[in-house]
CSV table of C-alpha atoms and ligand atoms in Angstrom, one decimal:
chain,number,residue,atom,x,y,z
A,60,MET,CA,-7.3,22.5,-17.1
A,61,HIS,CA,-3.5,22.6,-16.5
A,62,ILE,CA,-2.5,20.3,-13.6
A,63,ALA,CA,0.9,19.7,-12.0
A,64,VAL,CA,1.6,16.6,-9.9
A,65,ILE,CA,4.6,16.6,-7.6
A,66,GLY,CA,6.0,13.1,-7.1
A,67,THR,CA,5.6,10.2,-9.6
A,68,GLY,CA,5.3,7.3,-7.2
A,69,TYR,CA,2.4,4.9,-7.0
A,70,VAL,CA,0.0,7.8,-6.1
A,71,GLY,CA,1.5,10.7,-8.1
A,72,LEU,CA,1.8,8.7,-11.4
A,73,VAL,CA,-1.7,7.2,-11.1
A,74,THR,CA,-3.1,10.7,-10.3
A,75,GLY,CA,-1.3,12.4,-13.1
A,76,ALA,CA,-2.2,9.7,-15.7
A,77,GLY,CA,-5.8,9.6,-14.4
A,78,PHE,CA,-6.4,13.3,-14.6
A,79,SER,CA,-4.8,13.5,-18.1
A,80,ASP,CA,-7.2,10.7,-19.1
A,81,PHE,CA,-10.1,13.0,-18.3
A,82,GLY,CA,-8.8,15.5,-20.8
A,83,ASN,CA,-6.7,17.7,-18.6
A,84,THR,CA,-3.1,18.7,-19.5
A,85,VAL,CA,-0.9,17.2,-16.8
A,86,THR,CA,2.8,17.7,-16.0
A,87,CYS,CA,4.3,15.2,-13.6
A,88,VAL,CA,7.4,16.2,-11.7
A,89,ASP,CA,9.9,14.1,-9.8
A,90,ILE,CA,13.3,15.0,-8.3
A,91,ASP,CA,14.6,11.6,-9.4
A,92,PRO,CA,16.1,12.2,-12.9
A,93,VAL,CA,16.4,8.5,-13.6
A,94,ARG,CA,12.7,8.0,-12.9
A,95,VAL,CA,11.8,11.0,-15.1
A,96,GLU,CA,14.0,9.7,-18.0
A,97,LYS,CA,12.3,6.3,-17.7
A,98,LEU,CA,8.9,7.8,-17.8
A,99,LYS,CA,9.8,10.0,-20.8
A,100,GLY,CA,10.9,6.8,-22.5
A,101,GLY,CA,7.5,5.3,-21.9
A,102,GLU,CA,8.6,3.0,-19.0
A,103,VAL,CA,6.6,2.9,-15.7
A,104,PRO,CA,9.2,2.4,-13.0
A,105,PHE,CA,7.1,0.1,-10.8
A,106,PHE,CA,4.5,-2.7,-11.3
A,107,GLU,CA,0.9,-1.5,-11.4
A,108,PRO,CA,-1.6,-3.3,-13.6
A,109,GLY,CA,-3.1,-1.1,-16.3
A,110,LEU,CA,-0.9,1.9,-15.6
A,111,PRO,CA,1.6,1.6,-18.5
A,112,GLU,CA,-1.3,1.6,-21.0
A,113,LEU,CA,-2.9,4.6,-19.3
A,114,VAL,CA,0.4,6.5,-19.3
A,115,LYS,CA,1.3,5.6,-22.9
A,116,ARG,CA,-2.1,6.6,-24.2
A,117,ASN,CA,-2.1,10.0,-22.6
A,118,VAL,CA,1.6,10.7,-23.5
A,119,ALA,CA,0.8,9.8,-27.1
A,120,GLN,CA,-2.1,12.3,-27.2
A,121,GLY,CA,0.1,15.0,-25.7
A,122,ARG,CA,-1.8,15.4,-22.5
A,123,LEU,CA,0.8,14.0,-20.1
A,124,SER,CA,4.4,14.9,-19.8
A,125,PHE,CA,7.3,14.5,-17.3
A,126,THR,CA,10.0,16.8,-16.0
A,127,THR,CA,12.3,17.4,-13.1
A,128,ASP,CA,11.6,21.2,-13.3
A,129,THR,CA,9.0,22.0,-10.6
A,130,LEU,CA,9.1,25.8,-11.4
A,131,ALA,CA,8.2,25.3,-15.0
A,132,ALA,CA,5.5,22.7,-14.2
A,133,VAL,CA,3.6,24.8,-11.7
A,134,LYS,CA,3.8,28.2,-13.5
A,135,ASP,CA,0.5,27.9,-15.4
A,136,ALA,CA,-1.1,25.1,-13.3
A,137,ALA,CA,-4.6,25.7,-11.9
A,138,LEU,CA,-4.1,22.8,-9.5
A,139,VAL,CA,-0.9,21.5,-8.0
A,140,PHE,CA,-1.1,18.1,-6.3
A,141,LEU,CA,1.6,17.2,-3.8
A,142,ALA,CA,2.1,13.4,-3.9
A,143,VAL,CA,5.5,12.9,-2.3
A,144,GLY,CA,6.3,10.3,0.3
A,145,THR,CA,5.5,10.8,4.0
A,146,PRO,CA,7.4,7.9,5.6
A,147,SER,CA,7.7,7.2,9.3
A,148,ALA,CA,10.3,9.2,11.3
A,149,ALA,CA,12.3,7.3,13.9
A,150,ASP,CA,9.7,8.1,16.6
A,151,GLY,CA,6.8,6.9,14.4
A,152,SER,CA,5.5,10.3,13.5
A,153,ALA,CA,5.1,11.3,9.8
A,154,ASP,CA,8.3,12.6,8.3
A,155,LEU,CA,7.2,15.7,6.4
A,156,SER,CA,10.6,16.7,5.0
A,157,TYR,CA,9.7,15.8,1.4
A,158,LEU,CA,6.5,17.6,1.7
A,159,ARG,CA,8.0,20.8,3.1
A,160,ALA,CA,10.6,20.8,0.4
A,161,ALA,CA,8.0,20.3,-2.3
A,162,ALA,CA,5.8,23.0,-0.9
A,163,GLN,CA,8.7,25.4,-1.0
A,164,GLN,CA,9.7,24.6,-4.6
A,165,VAL,CA,6.1,24.9,-5.7
A,166,ALA,CA,5.7,28.3,-4.0
A,167,LYS,CA,8.7,29.7,-5.9
A,168,GLY,CA,7.2,28.7,-9.2
A,169,LEU,CA,3.7,30.0,-8.8
A,170,GLY,CA,2.4,32.3,-11.6
A,171,PRO,CA,0.1,35.3,-11.3
A,172,ASN,CA,-3.1,33.3,-11.7
A,173,PHE,CA,-4.8,31.8,-8.6
A,174,THR,CA,-3.4,28.3,-7.9
A,175,VAL,CA,-4.8,25.6,-5.7
A,176,ILE,CA,-2.2,23.5,-3.9
A,177,VAL,CA,-3.6,20.1,-2.9
A,178,THR,CA,-2.0,17.6,-0.5
A,179,LYS,CA,-2.6,14.1,-2.0
A,180,SER,CA,0.0,12.6,0.3
A,181,THR,CA,-1.3,11.2,3.6
A,182,VAL,CA,-0.4,13.9,6.1
A,183,PRO,CA,-1.2,14.5,9.8
A,184,VAL,CA,-3.9,16.9,10.8
A,185,GLY,CA,-2.6,20.5,10.6
A,186,THR,CA,-0.2,19.8,7.6
A,187,GLY,CA,-2.5,21.8,5.3
A,188,ASP,CA,-1.9,24.8,7.5
A,189,LEU,CA,1.8,24.2,7.5
A,190,VAL,CA,1.8,24.0,3.7
A,191,LYS,CA,-0.1,27.3,3.7
A,192,SER,CA,2.5,29.0,5.8
A,193,ILE,CA,5.5,27.6,3.9
A,194,VAL,CA,4.0,28.7,0.6
A,195,ALA,CA,3.0,32.2,1.9
A,196,GLU,CA,6.6,32.7,3.1
A,197,HIS,CA,8.0,32.1,-0.5
A,198,THR,CA,5.5,33.8,-2.8
A,199,LYS,CA,3.3,36.8,-3.2
A,200,GLN,CA,1.1,35.1,-5.8
A,201,PRO,CA,-2.5,34.2,-5.0
A,202,PHE,CA,-3.1,30.6,-3.9
A,203,ALA,CA,-5.3,28.4,-1.6
A,204,VAL,CA,-4.6,25.0,0.0
A,205,ALA,CA,-6.8,21.9,0.0
A,206,SER,CA,-6.6,18.3,1.0
A,207,ASN,CA,-7.6,15.5,-1.3
A,208,PRO,CA,-6.4,12.3,0.4
A,209,GLU,CA,-5.9,9.3,-1.9
A,210,PHE,CA,-7.7,6.0,-1.2
A,211,LEU,CA,-6.3,3.9,-4.1
A,212,LYS,CA,-5.2,0.3,-3.5
A,213,GLU,CA,-1.9,-0.8,-5.1
A,214,GLY,CA,-2.6,-3.5,-7.6
A,215,ASP,CA,-6.0,-2.0,-8.5
A,216,ALA,CA,-5.0,1.7,-8.4
A,217,VAL,CA,-6.0,2.6,-11.9
A,218,ASN,CA,-9.6,1.3,-11.3
A,219,ASP,CA,-9.7,3.0,-7.9
A,220,PHE,CA,-8.7,6.3,-9.4
A,221,LEU,CA,-11.0,6.2,-12.4
A,222,LYS,CA,-13.9,4.8,-10.5
A,223,PRO,CA,-13.6,6.0,-6.9
A,224,ASP,CA,-16.0,5.0,-4.1
A,225,ARG,CA,-15.6,8.5,-2.9
A,226,VAL,CA,-13.5,11.6,-3.3
A,227,VAL,CA,-12.8,13.6,-0.2
A,228,LEU,CA,-12.2,17.3,-0.7
A,229,GLY,CA,-11.2,19.4,2.2
A,230,SER,CA,-10.6,23.1,2.2
A,231,ASP,CA,-11.5,26.3,4.0
A,232,ASP,CA,-11.6,28.1,0.6
A,233,PRO,CA,-14.7,27.5,-1.5
A,234,ARG,CA,-12.8,28.4,-4.7
A,235,ALA,CA,-10.4,25.5,-4.0
A,236,ILE,CA,-13.3,23.1,-3.7
A,237,GLU,CA,-15.0,24.4,-6.9
A,238,ARG,CA,-11.8,23.9,-8.8
A,239,LEU,CA,-11.3,20.3,-7.5
A,240,ARG,CA,-14.8,19.5,-8.3
A,241,GLU,CA,-14.2,20.6,-11.8
A,242,ALA,CA,-11.1,18.4,-12.1
A,243,TYR,CA,-13.0,15.4,-10.9
A,244,ARG,CA,-16.1,15.9,-13.0
A,245,GLY,CA,-14.9,13.2,-15.4
A,246,VAL,CA,-15.3,10.5,-12.7
A,247,MET,CA,-18.6,11.6,-11.3
A,248,ARG,CA,-20.9,10.8,-14.3
A,249,THR,CA,-22.6,8.0,-12.4
A,250,GLY,CA,-23.3,10.3,-9.4
A,251,ASP,CA,-21.6,12.8,-7.2
A,252,ARG,CA,-19.4,10.9,-4.8
A,253,THR,CA,-17.5,13.9,-3.4
A,254,HIS,CA,-17.4,14.6,0.3
A,255,VAL,CA,-16.7,18.2,1.0
A,256,MET,CA,-15.4,19.2,4.4
A,257,ASP,CA,-12.9,21.4,6.1
A,258,LEU,CA,-9.2,20.9,5.6
A,259,ARG,CA,-8.4,19.2,9.0
A,260,SER,CA,-11.3,16.8,8.8
A,261,ALA,CA,-10.2,15.7,5.3
A,262,GLU,CA,-6.7,15.0,6.7
A,263,LEU,CA,-8.1,12.9,9.5
A,264,THR,CA,-10.5,11.0,7.2
A,265,LYS,CA,-7.6,9.3,5.5
A,266,TYR,CA,-6.0,8.0,8.7
A,267,ALA,CA,-9.4,7.0,10.0
A,268,ALA,CA,-10.0,4.8,7.0
A,269,ASN,CA,-6.7,3.0,7.2
A,270,ALA,CA,-6.9,2.6,10.9
A,271,MET,CA,-10.4,1.1,10.6
A,272,LEU,CA,-9.3,-1.4,8.0
A,273,ALA,CA,-6.1,-2.3,9.9
A,274,THR,CA,-8.1,-2.8,13.1
A,275,ARG,CA,-10.3,-5.4,11.4
A,276,ILE,CA,-7.2,-7.3,10.3
A,277,SER,CA,-5.5,-7.1,13.7
A,278,PHE,CA,-8.7,-8.1,15.4
A,279,MET,CA,-8.9,-11.3,13.2
A,280,ASN,CA,-5.2,-12.0,13.7
A,281,GLU,CA,-5.5,-11.8,17.4
A,282,LEU,CA,-8.6,-13.9,17.4
A,283,SER,CA,-6.8,-16.5,15.2
A,284,ARG,CA,-4.2,-16.9,18.0
A,285,LEU,CA,-7.0,-17.6,20.4
A,286,ALA,CA,-8.6,-20.0,17.9
A,287,GLU,CA,-5.3,-21.9,17.6
A,288,LYS,CA,-5.1,-22.2,21.4
A,289,LEU,CA,-8.8,-23.3,21.9
A,290,GLY,CA,-9.0,-25.6,18.9
A,291,CYS,CA,-11.4,-23.6,16.7
A,292,ASP,CA,-11.2,-22.8,13.0
A,293,ILE,CA,-10.9,-19.1,12.4
A,294,GLU,CA,-12.1,-19.6,8.8
A,295,LYS,CA,-15.5,-20.9,10.1
A,296,VAL,CA,-15.6,-17.9,12.5
A,297,ARG,CA,-14.7,-15.5,9.7
A,298,LYS,CA,-17.5,-16.7,7.5
A,299,GLY,CA,-19.9,-16.8,10.5
A,300,ILE,CA,-19.4,-13.1,11.3
A,301,GLY,CA,-18.8,-11.8,7.8
A,302,SER,CA,-22.3,-12.7,6.7
A,303,ASP,CA,-23.7,-10.2,9.2
A,304,PRO,CA,-24.3,-7.1,7.0
A,305,ARG,CA,-23.3,-4.9,9.9
A,306,ILE,CA,-19.9,-6.5,9.8
A,307,GLY,CA,-19.5,-7.5,6.1
A,308,PRO,CA,-16.9,-9.9,4.7
A,309,LYS,CA,-14.1,-7.6,3.7
A,310,PHE,CA,-10.8,-7.1,5.5
A,311,LEU,CA,-11.6,-10.0,7.9
A,312,PHE,CA,-8.8,-12.3,6.6
A,313,PRO,CA,-6.3,-13.4,9.2
A,314,GLY,CA,-2.7,-13.7,8.0
A,315,VAL,CA,0.9,-13.2,8.8
A,316,GLY,CA,0.5,-9.5,9.9
A,317,PHE,CA,-0.1,-6.5,7.6
A,318,GLY,CA,2.6,-4.6,5.9
A,319,GLY,CA,2.9,-2.2,3.0
A,320,SER,CA,3.7,1.4,2.4
A,321,CYS,CA,0.6,2.7,4.2
A,322,PHE,CA,-1.0,0.8,7.1
A,323,PRO,CA,2.0,0.4,9.3
A,324,LYS,CA,3.3,4.0,8.9
A,325,ASP,CA,-0.2,5.6,9.0
A,326,LEU,CA,-1.1,3.7,12.1
A,327,ARG,CA,2.1,4.9,13.8
A,328,ALA,CA,1.4,8.4,12.6
A,329,LEU,CA,-2.1,8.3,14.0
A,330,ARG,CA,-0.8,6.9,17.3
A,331,ASP,CA,1.6,9.8,17.4
A,332,MET,CA,-1.1,12.3,16.6
A,333,GLY,CA,-3.2,11.0,19.5
A,334,ARG,CA,-0.2,11.0,21.9
A,335,SER,CA,0.8,14.6,20.9
A,336,ALA,CA,-2.8,15.8,21.3
A,337,GLY,CA,-3.1,14.2,24.7
A,338,VAL,CA,-5.9,11.9,23.5
A,339,VAL,CA,-4.2,8.5,23.4
A,340,GLN,CA,-5.8,6.3,20.7
A,341,GLY,CA,-5.9,3.1,22.7
A,342,VAL,CA,-7.4,1.0,19.9
A,343,VAL,CA,-4.7,2.2,17.4
A,344,GLU,CA,-2.0,1.5,19.9
A,345,ALA,CA,-3.3,-2.0,20.4
A,346,VAL,CA,-3.5,-2.6,16.6
A,347,VAL,CA,0.1,-1.6,16.1
A,348,GLU,CA,1.2,-3.9,18.9
A,349,ALA,CA,-1.0,-6.8,17.7
A,350,ASN,CA,0.5,-6.6,14.2
A,351,GLU,CA,4.0,-6.7,15.5
A,352,LYS,CA,3.1,-9.8,17.6
A,353,GLN,CA,1.5,-11.5,14.6
A,354,LYS,CA,4.6,-11.4,12.5
A,355,VAL,CA,6.8,-12.8,15.4
A,356,HIS,CA,4.1,-15.4,16.2
A,357,THR,CA,4.0,-16.5,12.6
A,358,ALA,CA,7.8,-16.9,12.5
A,359,GLN,CA,7.6,-18.9,15.7
A,360,ARG,CA,4.9,-21.2,14.4
A,361,ILE,CA,6.9,-21.8,11.2
A,362,VAL,CA,9.9,-22.9,13.4
A,363,ALA,CA,7.5,-25.1,15.4
A,364,ALA,CA,6.2,-26.6,12.1
A,365,LEU,CA,9.9,-27.4,11.3
A,366,GLY,CA,9.9,-29.6,14.4
A,367,GLY,CA,10.9,-27.0,16.9
A,368,SER,CA,14.3,-26.0,15.4
A,369,ALA,CA,15.1,-24.3,12.1
A,370,ALA,CA,18.8,-25.1,12.3
A,371,GLY,CA,19.9,-26.8,9.1
A,372,LYS,CA,16.4,-26.7,7.7
A,373,ARG,CA,15.5,-25.4,4.3
A,374,VAL,CA,12.5,-23.2,3.9
A,375,ALA,CA,10.7,-22.1,0.7
A,376,ILE,CA,9.0,-18.7,1.0
A,377,TRP,CA,6.3,-18.2,-1.6
A,378,GLY,CA,5.4,-14.6,-2.1
A,379,LEU,CA,7.6,-11.6,-1.0
A,380,ALA,CA,5.6,-8.5,-1.9
A,381,PHE,CA,3.5,-7.1,0.9
A,382,LYS,CA,0.4,-8.2,-1.0
A,383,PRO,CA,-0.4,-9.7,-4.4
A,384,GLU,CA,-0.5,-7.6,-7.6
A,385,THR,CA,2.2,-5.2,-6.5
A,386,ASP,CA,6.0,-5.1,-6.5
A,387,ASP,CA,5.9,-2.9,-3.4
A,388,ILE,CA,7.9,-4.4,-0.5
A,389,ARG,CA,7.8,-1.6,2.0
A,390,GLU,CA,7.4,-3.2,5.4
A,391,ALA,CA,6.5,-6.5,3.7
A,392,PRO,CA,6.0,-9.2,6.4
A,393,ALA,CA,8.2,-11.5,4.4
A,394,ILE,CA,11.2,-9.4,5.3
A,395,GLU,CA,10.7,-9.8,9.0
A,396,ILE,CA,9.8,-13.4,8.8
A,397,ILE,CA,12.9,-14.2,6.7
A,398,ALA,CA,15.1,-12.4,9.3
A,399,HIS,CA,13.6,-14.4,12.1
A,400,LEU,CA,14.0,-17.7,10.3
A,401,LYS,CA,17.6,-16.9,9.2
A,402,GLN,CA,18.5,-16.1,12.8
A,403,ALA,CA,17.0,-19.4,13.8
A,404,GLY,CA,19.4,-21.1,11.4
A,405,ALA,CA,17.3,-21.8,8.3
A,406,THR,CA,18.4,-21.6,4.7
A,407,ILE,CA,15.8,-19.9,2.6
A,408,ALA,CA,14.8,-19.9,-1.1
A,409,GLY,CA,12.3,-17.3,-2.0
A,410,TYR,CA,10.0,-16.8,-5.0
A,411,ASP,CA,7.8,-13.9,-6.0
A,412,PRO,CA,6.3,-13.4,-9.5
A,413,ILE,CA,7.2,-9.6,-9.5
A,414,ALA,CA,8.8,-8.4,-6.3
A,415,ALA,CA,12.0,-10.6,-6.0
A,416,GLU,CA,14.3,-7.9,-7.5
A,417,ASN,CA,13.1,-5.3,-5.0
A,418,ILE,CA,13.6,-7.7,-2.1
A,419,LYS,CA,17.0,-8.6,-3.4
A,420,ALA,CA,17.9,-4.8,-3.6
A,421,GLN,CA,16.9,-4.5,0.1
A,422,ILE,CA,18.1,-7.7,1.8
A,423,GLY,CA,20.6,-9.0,-0.8
A,424,ASP,CA,21.8,-12.6,-0.9
A,425,VAL,CA,20.5,-13.5,2.5
A,426,ILE,CA,18.2,-15.9,0.6
A,427,THR,CA,18.4,-17.4,-2.8
A,428,TYR,CA,15.9,-16.4,-5.4
A,429,ALA,CA,14.1,-19.1,-7.4
A,430,PRO,CA,12.7,-18.6,-10.9
A,431,ASN,CA,9.4,-20.3,-10.0
A,432,ALA,CA,7.5,-21.6,-7.0
A,433,TYR,CA,8.4,-25.2,-7.5
A,434,ALA,CA,12.1,-24.5,-7.9
A,435,ALA,CA,12.0,-22.7,-4.5
A,436,ALA,CA,10.5,-25.8,-3.0
A,437,GLU,CA,13.2,-28.2,-4.1
A,438,GLY,CA,14.7,-30.0,-1.1
A,439,ALA,CA,12.6,-27.8,1.3
A,440,ASP,CA,11.6,-28.9,4.8
A,441,ALA,CA,8.6,-26.5,4.7
A,442,VAL,CA,6.9,-24.5,2.0
A,443,VAL,CA,5.6,-21.3,3.5
A,444,LEU,CA,3.0,-19.1,1.7
A,445,ILE,CA,3.4,-15.5,2.7
A,446,THR,CA,1.7,-13.6,-0.3
A,447,GLU,CA,-1.3,-15.1,-1.9
A,448,TRP,CA,-0.6,-14.4,-5.6
A,449,HIS,CA,-3.1,-16.1,-7.8
A,450,GLU,CA,-0.6,-18.5,-9.2
A,451,LEU,CA,0.2,-19.7,-5.7
A,452,ARG,CA,-3.3,-20.3,-4.5
A,453,HIS,CA,-3.8,-23.8,-6.0
A,454,PRO,CA,-0.5,-25.6,-6.3
A,455,ASP,CA,-0.1,-29.1,-7.7
A,456,PHE,CA,0.4,-30.8,-4.3
A,457,ALA,CA,1.4,-34.2,-5.9
A,458,LYS,CA,4.2,-32.5,-7.9
A,459,LEU,CA,5.2,-30.5,-4.9
A,460,LYS,CA,5.4,-33.6,-2.7
A,461,LYS,CA,8.0,-35.1,-5.0
A,462,LEU,CA,10.2,-32.0,-4.8
A,463,VAL,CA,10.4,-31.3,-1.0
A,464,ARG,CA,12.6,-33.0,1.5
A,465,THR,CA,9.9,-32.9,4.3
A,466,PRO,CA,6.2,-32.6,3.4
A,467,VAL,CA,5.3,-29.6,5.6
A,468,LEU,CA,3.1,-26.7,4.4
A,469,PHE,CA,2.6,-23.4,6.2
A,470,ASP,CA,-0.3,-21.5,4.7
A,471,GLY,CA,0.1,-18.0,6.0
A,472,ARG,CA,-3.1,-16.9,4.2
A,473,ASN,CA,-5.5,-19.8,4.6
A,474,VAL,CA,-6.0,-20.2,0.9
A,475,TRP,CA,-5.0,-23.9,0.5
A,476,ASP,CA,-7.5,-26.7,1.2
A,477,PRO,CA,-6.1,-28.5,4.3
A,478,GLU,CA,-7.8,-31.8,3.3
A,479,GLU,CA,-6.4,-31.7,-0.2
A,480,ALA,CA,-2.9,-31.0,1.2
A,481,ARG,CA,-3.2,-33.8,3.8
A,482,ALA,CA,-4.5,-36.2,1.1
A,483,ALA,CA,-1.3,-35.5,-0.9
A,484,GLY,CA,0.8,-36.5,2.2
A,485,PHE,CA,1.6,-33.1,3.7
A,486,THR,CA,1.4,-31.9,7.2
A,487,TYR,CA,-0.7,-28.7,7.0
A,488,HIS,CA,-0.5,-25.6,9.2
A,489,GLY,CA,-2.7,-22.6,8.7
A,490,ILE,CA,-3.5,-19.4,10.6
A,491,GLY,CA,-6.0,-19.9,13.4
A,492,ARG,CA,-7.0,-23.4,12.4
A,493,ALA,CA,-5.9,-27.0,13.2
B,215,LIG,P1,6.5,6.9,-3.5
B,215,LIG,O1,7.6,6.8,-2.5
B,215,LIG,O2,6.2,5.7,-4.4
B,215,LIG,O3,6.7,8.2,-4.4
B,215,LIG,C1,7.1,9.4,-4.0
B,215,LIG,C2,7.8,10.1,-5.1
B,215,LIG,O4,8.0,11.5,-4.8
B,215,LIG,C3,9.2,9.6,-5.4
B,215,LIG,O5,9.3,9.2,-6.8
B,215,LIG,C4,10.2,10.7,-5.1
B,215,LIG,O6,11.3,10.8,-5.9
B,215,LIG,C5,9.3,11.9,-5.3
B,215,LIG,N1,9.6,13.1,-4.6
B,215,LIG,C6,10.1,13.3,-3.4
B,215,LIG,N2,10.3,14.6,-3.1
B,215,LIG,C7,10.0,15.3,-4.3
B,215,LIG,C8,10.0,16.7,-4.6
B,215,LIG,N3,10.4,17.6,-3.8
B,215,LIG,N4,9.6,17.0,-5.9
B,215,LIG,C9,9.3,16.1,-6.8
B,215,LIG,N5,9.2,14.7,-6.5
B,215,LIG,C10,9.6,14.4,-5.2
B,215,LIG,O7,5.2,7.3,-2.6
B,215,LIG,P2,3.7,6.8,-2.8
B,215,LIG,O8,3.5,5.4,-2.4
B,215,LIG,O9,3.2,7.2,-4.1
B,215,LIG,O10,3.0,7.6,-1.7
B,215,LIG,C11,2.9,9.1,-1.8
B,215,LIG,C12,2.0,9.5,-0.7
B,215,LIG,O11,0.6,9.0,-0.9
B,215,LIG,C13,2.3,9.1,0.7
B,215,LIG,O12,2.0,10.1,1.6
B,215,LIG,C14,1.4,7.9,1.0
B,215,LIG,O13,1.2,7.7,2.3
B,215,LIG,C15,0.2,8.3,0.2
B,215,LIG,N6,-0.6,7.1,-0.2
B,215,LIG,C16,0.0,6.1,-0.8
B,215,LIG,C17,-0.8,5.0,-1.2
B,215,LIG,C18,-0.1,3.8,-1.8
B,215,LIG,O14,-0.8,2.8,-2.0
B,215,LIG,N7,1.1,3.8,-2.2
B,215,LIG,C19,-2.2,5.1,-1.2
B,215,LIG,C20,-2.8,6.2,-0.6
B,215,LIG,C21,-2.0,7.2,-0.2
């Protein structure tokens, strides 16, 4: 099957490479010529484990190619996936300008054969209908619209695409569903995991999934603040509830507040959908607010750990990406926490195994960038763990103790052993625990 994928970001490129790996012929399109040139040269423009190998293999076998020419890419395509960004607008609603533009370009390139246009991007309910009307305005060729929201996790995206828990297919046109089923046949060998539904329900399913996961995190973050106040250990509480099969252990980890390219913007968009529909989503509103509070609360606790003032203090920030195994820094909590500490007078040295360059491109020389975790800690008055990369989970505390000026640890992910840290001479601060 000929497939075109519009947008070669984290989702588009994984989608394109994934479908080509199932034997389809895929053309990936991006408006960014630099990105397309890199891809043509075999370079994946962001960090995603396993993706360069997948891309290379399928390019070599002639099933995967890259272009800036949307019209040529969609002309013979049976399926066109829209995987462009849907960032937050200033009011928190989803900014659909990239999607509108992409839909228009696709419409102009459609050939005489029936084409299915599929939104992979996360889009508010009703966007499929909008795409339908935009396309209809610009073409006389036969087409249908479907929604196939993406549930991949950055850092494990290739696995998620090749072995999905579920594939949600939404359309009001059975021909569109049939064609999507065919495209996904390669991943369904161990059993059919498709969930077929109408277009609007598919659009809402994606937001519902992210909102549920974010709610668990915010619930634990808020509870951790109570635990701090009442002298409890949130880690004991977490394990105590996570063993209940009705609750389960995942997404119960308290931390510094969630970030990333999805949860914050998708929660705001869902909040906006509720407000616009006159059905305010109180839980979602509270989750957004609790998350903002958690980042500020974390920064305030770091200042408290520095003795109540950050003026003249040196802080090492370990981990800058919004989570481990990605170089994505969109809405990374580290950015807000750094801004807060800077304003409070601290000097900051940051370290991240992969994302430092992206952070530097965004915030510049507001902090210094260390080549490794221990270098960042030299002369520090506090070592703060923000992103729990594997290499940061079990540091050599004895070595660290010799490097720092003041032995204070702030474990923003509760991954260090407080007893071990104390035995090495550190004052330990975690989230929701003494
Ligand atoms: P991204 O910003 O990494 O990539 C978007 C790409 O689209 C960019 O390379 C941009 O140049 C390109 N683009 C924009 N307009 C275009 C056009 N008219 N034609 C061709 N290319 C165009 O975005 P992403 O992280 O891949 O996210 C894409 C969508 O998928 C969003 O709606 C997001 O919410 C959703 N999503 C993302 C993730 C994730 O983990 N990143 C997971 C699930 C869903």
